[in-house]
XYZ file of N, CA and C in Angstrom:
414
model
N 14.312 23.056 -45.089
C 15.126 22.072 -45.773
C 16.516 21.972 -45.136
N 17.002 23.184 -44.504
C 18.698 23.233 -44.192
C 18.594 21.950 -42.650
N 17.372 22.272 -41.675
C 17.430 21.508 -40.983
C 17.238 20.042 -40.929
N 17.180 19.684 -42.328
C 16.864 18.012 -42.524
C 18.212 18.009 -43.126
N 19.042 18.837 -43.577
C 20.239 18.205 -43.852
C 21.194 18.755 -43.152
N 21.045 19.637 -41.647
C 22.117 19.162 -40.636
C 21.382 18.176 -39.646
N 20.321 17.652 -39.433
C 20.013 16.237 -38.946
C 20.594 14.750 -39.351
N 20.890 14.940 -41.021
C 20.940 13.935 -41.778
C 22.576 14.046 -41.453
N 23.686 15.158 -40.989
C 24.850 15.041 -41.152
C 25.223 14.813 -39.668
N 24.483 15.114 -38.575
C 24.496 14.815 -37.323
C 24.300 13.008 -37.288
N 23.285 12.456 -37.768
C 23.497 11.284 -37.539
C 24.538 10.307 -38.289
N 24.958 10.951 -39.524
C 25.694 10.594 -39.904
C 27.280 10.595 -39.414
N 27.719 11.730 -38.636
C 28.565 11.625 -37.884
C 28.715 10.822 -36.526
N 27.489 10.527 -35.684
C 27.283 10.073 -35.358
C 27.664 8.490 -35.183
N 27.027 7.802 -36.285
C 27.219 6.237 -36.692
C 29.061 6.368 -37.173
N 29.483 7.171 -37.710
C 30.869 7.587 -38.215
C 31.669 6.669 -36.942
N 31.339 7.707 -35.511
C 32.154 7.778 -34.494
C 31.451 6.703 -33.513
N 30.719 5.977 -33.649
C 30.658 4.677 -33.213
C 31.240 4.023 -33.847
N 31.537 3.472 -35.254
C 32.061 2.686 -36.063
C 33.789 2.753 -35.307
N 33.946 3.549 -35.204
C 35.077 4.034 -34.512
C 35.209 3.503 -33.374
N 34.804 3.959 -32.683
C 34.654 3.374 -31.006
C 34.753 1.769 -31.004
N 34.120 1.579 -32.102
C 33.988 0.023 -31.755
C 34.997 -0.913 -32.012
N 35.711 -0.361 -33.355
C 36.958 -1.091 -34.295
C 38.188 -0.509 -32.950
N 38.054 0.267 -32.408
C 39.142 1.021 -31.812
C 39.003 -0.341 -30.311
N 38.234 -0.578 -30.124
C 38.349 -1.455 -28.534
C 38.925 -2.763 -28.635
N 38.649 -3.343 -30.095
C 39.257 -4.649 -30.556
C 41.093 -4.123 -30.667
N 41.303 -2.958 -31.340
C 42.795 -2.549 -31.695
C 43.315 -2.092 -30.388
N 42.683 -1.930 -29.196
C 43.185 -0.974 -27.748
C 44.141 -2.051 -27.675
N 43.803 -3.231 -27.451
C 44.845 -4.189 -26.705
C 45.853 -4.035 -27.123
N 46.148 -4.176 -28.596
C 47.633 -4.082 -29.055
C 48.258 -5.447 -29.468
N 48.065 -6.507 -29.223
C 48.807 -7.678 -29.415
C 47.686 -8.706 -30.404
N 46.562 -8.421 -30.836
C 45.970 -8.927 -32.134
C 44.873 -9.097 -31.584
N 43.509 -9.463 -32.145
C 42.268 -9.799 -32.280
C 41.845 -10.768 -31.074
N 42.627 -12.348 -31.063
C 42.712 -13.022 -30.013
C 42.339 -12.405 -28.938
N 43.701 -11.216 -28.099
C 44.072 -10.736 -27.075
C 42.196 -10.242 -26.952
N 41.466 -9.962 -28.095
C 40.843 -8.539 -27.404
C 39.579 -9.145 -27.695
N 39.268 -10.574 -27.895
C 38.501 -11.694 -27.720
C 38.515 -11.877 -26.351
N 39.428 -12.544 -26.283
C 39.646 -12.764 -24.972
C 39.297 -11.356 -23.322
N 39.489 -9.961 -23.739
C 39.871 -9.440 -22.740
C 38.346 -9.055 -23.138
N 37.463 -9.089 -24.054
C 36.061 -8.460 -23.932
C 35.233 -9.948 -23.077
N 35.647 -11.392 -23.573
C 35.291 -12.439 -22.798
C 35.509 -12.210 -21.095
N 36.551 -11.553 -20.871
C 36.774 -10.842 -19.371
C 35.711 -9.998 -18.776
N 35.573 -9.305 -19.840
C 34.353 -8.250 -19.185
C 33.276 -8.726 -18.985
N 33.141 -9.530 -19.926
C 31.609 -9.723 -19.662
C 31.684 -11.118 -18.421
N 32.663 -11.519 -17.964
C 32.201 -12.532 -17.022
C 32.065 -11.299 -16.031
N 32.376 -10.162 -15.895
C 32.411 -9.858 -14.534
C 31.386 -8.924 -14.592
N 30.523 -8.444 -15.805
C 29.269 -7.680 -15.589
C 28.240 -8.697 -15.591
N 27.934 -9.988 -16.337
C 27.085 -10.763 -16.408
C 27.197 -11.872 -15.652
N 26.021 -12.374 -14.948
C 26.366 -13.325 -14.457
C 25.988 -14.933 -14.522
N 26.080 -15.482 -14.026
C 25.463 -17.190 -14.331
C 24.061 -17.591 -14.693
N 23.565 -17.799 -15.590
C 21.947 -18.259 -15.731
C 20.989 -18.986 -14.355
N 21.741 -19.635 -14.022
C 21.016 -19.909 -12.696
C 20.837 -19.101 -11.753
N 22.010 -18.220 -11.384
C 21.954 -16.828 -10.276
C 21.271 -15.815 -10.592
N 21.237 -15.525 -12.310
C 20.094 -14.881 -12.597
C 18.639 -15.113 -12.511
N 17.998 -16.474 -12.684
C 17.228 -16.767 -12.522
C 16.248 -16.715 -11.475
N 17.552 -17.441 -10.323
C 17.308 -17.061 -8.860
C 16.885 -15.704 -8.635
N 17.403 -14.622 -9.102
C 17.755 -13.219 -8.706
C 16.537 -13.039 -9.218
N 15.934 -13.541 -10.249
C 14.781 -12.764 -10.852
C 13.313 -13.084 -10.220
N 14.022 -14.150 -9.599
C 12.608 -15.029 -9.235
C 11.740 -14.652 -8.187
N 10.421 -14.309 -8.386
C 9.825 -13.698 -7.358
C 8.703 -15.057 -7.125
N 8.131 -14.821 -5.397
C 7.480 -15.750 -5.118
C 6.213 -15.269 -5.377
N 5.305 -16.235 -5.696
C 4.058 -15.715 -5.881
C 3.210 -15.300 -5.111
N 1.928 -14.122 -4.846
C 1.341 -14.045 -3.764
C 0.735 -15.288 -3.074
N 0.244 -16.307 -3.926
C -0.546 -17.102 -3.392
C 0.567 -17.861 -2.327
N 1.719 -18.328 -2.819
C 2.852 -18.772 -2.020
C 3.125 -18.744 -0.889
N 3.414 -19.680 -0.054
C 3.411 -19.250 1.636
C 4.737 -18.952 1.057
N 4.813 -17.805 2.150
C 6.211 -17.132 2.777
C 7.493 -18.137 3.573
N 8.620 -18.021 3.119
C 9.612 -18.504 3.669
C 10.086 -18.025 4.937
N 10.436 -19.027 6.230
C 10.642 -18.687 7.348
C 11.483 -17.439 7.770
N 12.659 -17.090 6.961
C 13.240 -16.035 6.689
C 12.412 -14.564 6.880
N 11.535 -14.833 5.779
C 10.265 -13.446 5.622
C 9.246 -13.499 6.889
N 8.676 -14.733 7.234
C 7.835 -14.824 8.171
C 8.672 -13.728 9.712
N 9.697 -14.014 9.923
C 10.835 -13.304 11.033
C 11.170 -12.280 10.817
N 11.715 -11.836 9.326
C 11.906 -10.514 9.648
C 10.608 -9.771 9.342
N 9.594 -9.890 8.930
C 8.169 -9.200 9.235
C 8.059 -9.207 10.647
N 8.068 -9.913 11.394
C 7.547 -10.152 12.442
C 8.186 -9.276 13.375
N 10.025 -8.963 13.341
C 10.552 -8.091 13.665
C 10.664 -6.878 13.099
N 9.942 -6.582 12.322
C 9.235 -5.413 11.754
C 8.437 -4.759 12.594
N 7.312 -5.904 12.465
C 6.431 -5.171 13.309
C 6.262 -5.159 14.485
N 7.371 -6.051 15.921
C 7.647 -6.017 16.628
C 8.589 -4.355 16.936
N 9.144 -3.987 16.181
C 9.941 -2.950 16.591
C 8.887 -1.788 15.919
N 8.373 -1.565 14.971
C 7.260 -0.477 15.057
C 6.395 -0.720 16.188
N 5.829 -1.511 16.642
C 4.811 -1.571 18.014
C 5.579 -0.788 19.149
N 6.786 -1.262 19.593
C 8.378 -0.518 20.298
C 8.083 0.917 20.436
N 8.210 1.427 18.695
C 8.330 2.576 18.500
C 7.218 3.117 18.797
N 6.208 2.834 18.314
C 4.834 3.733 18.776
C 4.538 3.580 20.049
N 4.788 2.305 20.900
C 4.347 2.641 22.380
C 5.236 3.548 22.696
N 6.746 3.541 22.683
C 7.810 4.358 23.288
C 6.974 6.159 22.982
N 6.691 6.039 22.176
C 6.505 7.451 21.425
C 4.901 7.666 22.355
N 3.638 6.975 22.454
C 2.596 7.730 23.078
C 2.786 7.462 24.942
N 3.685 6.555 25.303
C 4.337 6.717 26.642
C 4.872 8.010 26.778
N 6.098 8.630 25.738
C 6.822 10.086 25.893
C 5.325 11.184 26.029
N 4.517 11.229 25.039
C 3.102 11.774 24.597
C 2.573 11.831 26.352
N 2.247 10.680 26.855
C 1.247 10.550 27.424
C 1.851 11.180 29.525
N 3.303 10.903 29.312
C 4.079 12.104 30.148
C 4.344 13.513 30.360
N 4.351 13.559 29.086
C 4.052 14.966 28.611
C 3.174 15.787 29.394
N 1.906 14.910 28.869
C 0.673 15.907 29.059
C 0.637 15.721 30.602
N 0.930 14.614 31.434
C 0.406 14.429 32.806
C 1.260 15.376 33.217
N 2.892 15.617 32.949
C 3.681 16.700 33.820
C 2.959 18.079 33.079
N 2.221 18.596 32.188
C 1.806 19.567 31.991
C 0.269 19.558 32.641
N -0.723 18.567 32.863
C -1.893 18.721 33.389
C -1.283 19.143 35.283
N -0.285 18.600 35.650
C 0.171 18.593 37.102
C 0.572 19.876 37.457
N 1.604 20.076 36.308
C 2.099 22.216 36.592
C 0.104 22.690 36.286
N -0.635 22.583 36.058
C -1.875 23.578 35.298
C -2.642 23.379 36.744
N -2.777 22.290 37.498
C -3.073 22.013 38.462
C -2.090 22.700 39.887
N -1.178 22.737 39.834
C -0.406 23.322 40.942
C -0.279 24.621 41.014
N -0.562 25.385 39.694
C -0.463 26.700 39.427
C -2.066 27.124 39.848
N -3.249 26.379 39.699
C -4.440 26.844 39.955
C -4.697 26.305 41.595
N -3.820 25.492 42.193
C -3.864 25.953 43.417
C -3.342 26.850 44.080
N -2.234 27.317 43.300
C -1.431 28.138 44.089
C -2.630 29.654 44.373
N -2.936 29.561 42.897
C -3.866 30.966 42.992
C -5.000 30.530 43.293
N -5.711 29.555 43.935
C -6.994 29.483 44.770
C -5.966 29.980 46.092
N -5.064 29.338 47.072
C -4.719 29.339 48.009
C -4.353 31.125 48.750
N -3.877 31.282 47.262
C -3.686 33.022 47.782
C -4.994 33.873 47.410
N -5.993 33.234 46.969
C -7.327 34.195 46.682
C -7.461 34.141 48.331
N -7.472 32.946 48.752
C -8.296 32.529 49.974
C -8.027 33.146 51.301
N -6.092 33.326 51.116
C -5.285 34.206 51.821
C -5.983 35.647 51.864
N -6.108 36.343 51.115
C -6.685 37.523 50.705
C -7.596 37.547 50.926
N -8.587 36.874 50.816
C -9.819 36.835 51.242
C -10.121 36.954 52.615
N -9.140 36.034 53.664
C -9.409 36.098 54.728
C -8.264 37.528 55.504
N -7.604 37.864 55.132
C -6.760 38.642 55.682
C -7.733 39.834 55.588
N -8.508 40.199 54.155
C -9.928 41.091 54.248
C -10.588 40.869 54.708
N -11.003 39.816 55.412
C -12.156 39.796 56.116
C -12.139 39.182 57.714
N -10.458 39.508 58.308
C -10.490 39.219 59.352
C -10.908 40.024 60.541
N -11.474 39.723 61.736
C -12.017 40.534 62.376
C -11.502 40.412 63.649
N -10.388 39.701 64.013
C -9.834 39.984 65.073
C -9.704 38.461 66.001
N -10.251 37.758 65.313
C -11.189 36.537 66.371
C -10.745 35.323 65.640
N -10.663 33.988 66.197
C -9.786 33.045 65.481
C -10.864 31.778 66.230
N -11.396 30.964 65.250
C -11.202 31.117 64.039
C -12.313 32.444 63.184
N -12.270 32.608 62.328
C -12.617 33.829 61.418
C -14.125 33.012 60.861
N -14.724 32.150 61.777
C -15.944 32.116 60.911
C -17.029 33.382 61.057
N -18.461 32.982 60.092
C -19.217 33.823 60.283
C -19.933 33.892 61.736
N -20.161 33.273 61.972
C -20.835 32.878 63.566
C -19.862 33.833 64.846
N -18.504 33.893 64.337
C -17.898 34.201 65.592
C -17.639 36.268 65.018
N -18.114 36.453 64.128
C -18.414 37.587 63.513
C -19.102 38.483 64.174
N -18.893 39.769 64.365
C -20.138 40.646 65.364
C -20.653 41.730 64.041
N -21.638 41.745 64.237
C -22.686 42.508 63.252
C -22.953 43.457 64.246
N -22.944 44.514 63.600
C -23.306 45.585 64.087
C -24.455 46.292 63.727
């Protein structure tokens, strides 16, 4: 029960101190009722605006609606500059991999070239060129 009657005194204070707030914005001005007619007529021209600009503002075109030349262009430079971006981006991609397939390639010649070195420096026999034919079997 105690909490239905500090609910009931909460809202009641409540509405209290709006009643307040509200009589108090007409009396802020100071120079009478007129003045504060007038200076709330102020406010609201500059938060609200014209029925027609609103209207405009609200107005959406319908899907079925062709698109205005405006929209037709900047879509178009939309998707002109994403196309940009993704080629730019699998061009960077596609460099990438060729300067990394080129080092994977230069590195597996390097080490065929020195197997081959080794190979023949073991198996030289004195005689140039080092084929088998010019080889003496013993």
């Amino acid at each position: 029960m105690a909490w239905r009657q500090l609910l009931l005194v909460a809202c009641f204070s409540a509405t209290v101190l709006l009643c307040m707030l509200q009589e108090g914005t007409g009396a802020s001005v100071g120079t009478g009722q007129g003045a504060g007619q007038e200076a709330q007529e102020g406010v609201g021209q500059k938060i609200f605006m014209q029925e027609s600009d609103a209207s405009n503002f609200l107005k959406k075109r319908g899907k079925r609606s062709p698109k205005s030349r405006d929209e037709v262009n900047a879509e178009n430079r939309q998707k002109l500059r994403a196309d940009e971006l993704r080629r730019e981006y699998h061009e960077e991609q596609r460099n990438e991999f060729e300067n990394f397939v080129e080092e994977q390639n230069d590195e597996q010649e390097e080490r065929n070239r020195e197997a081959i070195e080794q190979w023949r420096q073991w198996h030289y026999d004195g005689l140039y060129p080092s084929y088998l034919y010019n080889r003496h079997h013993i």
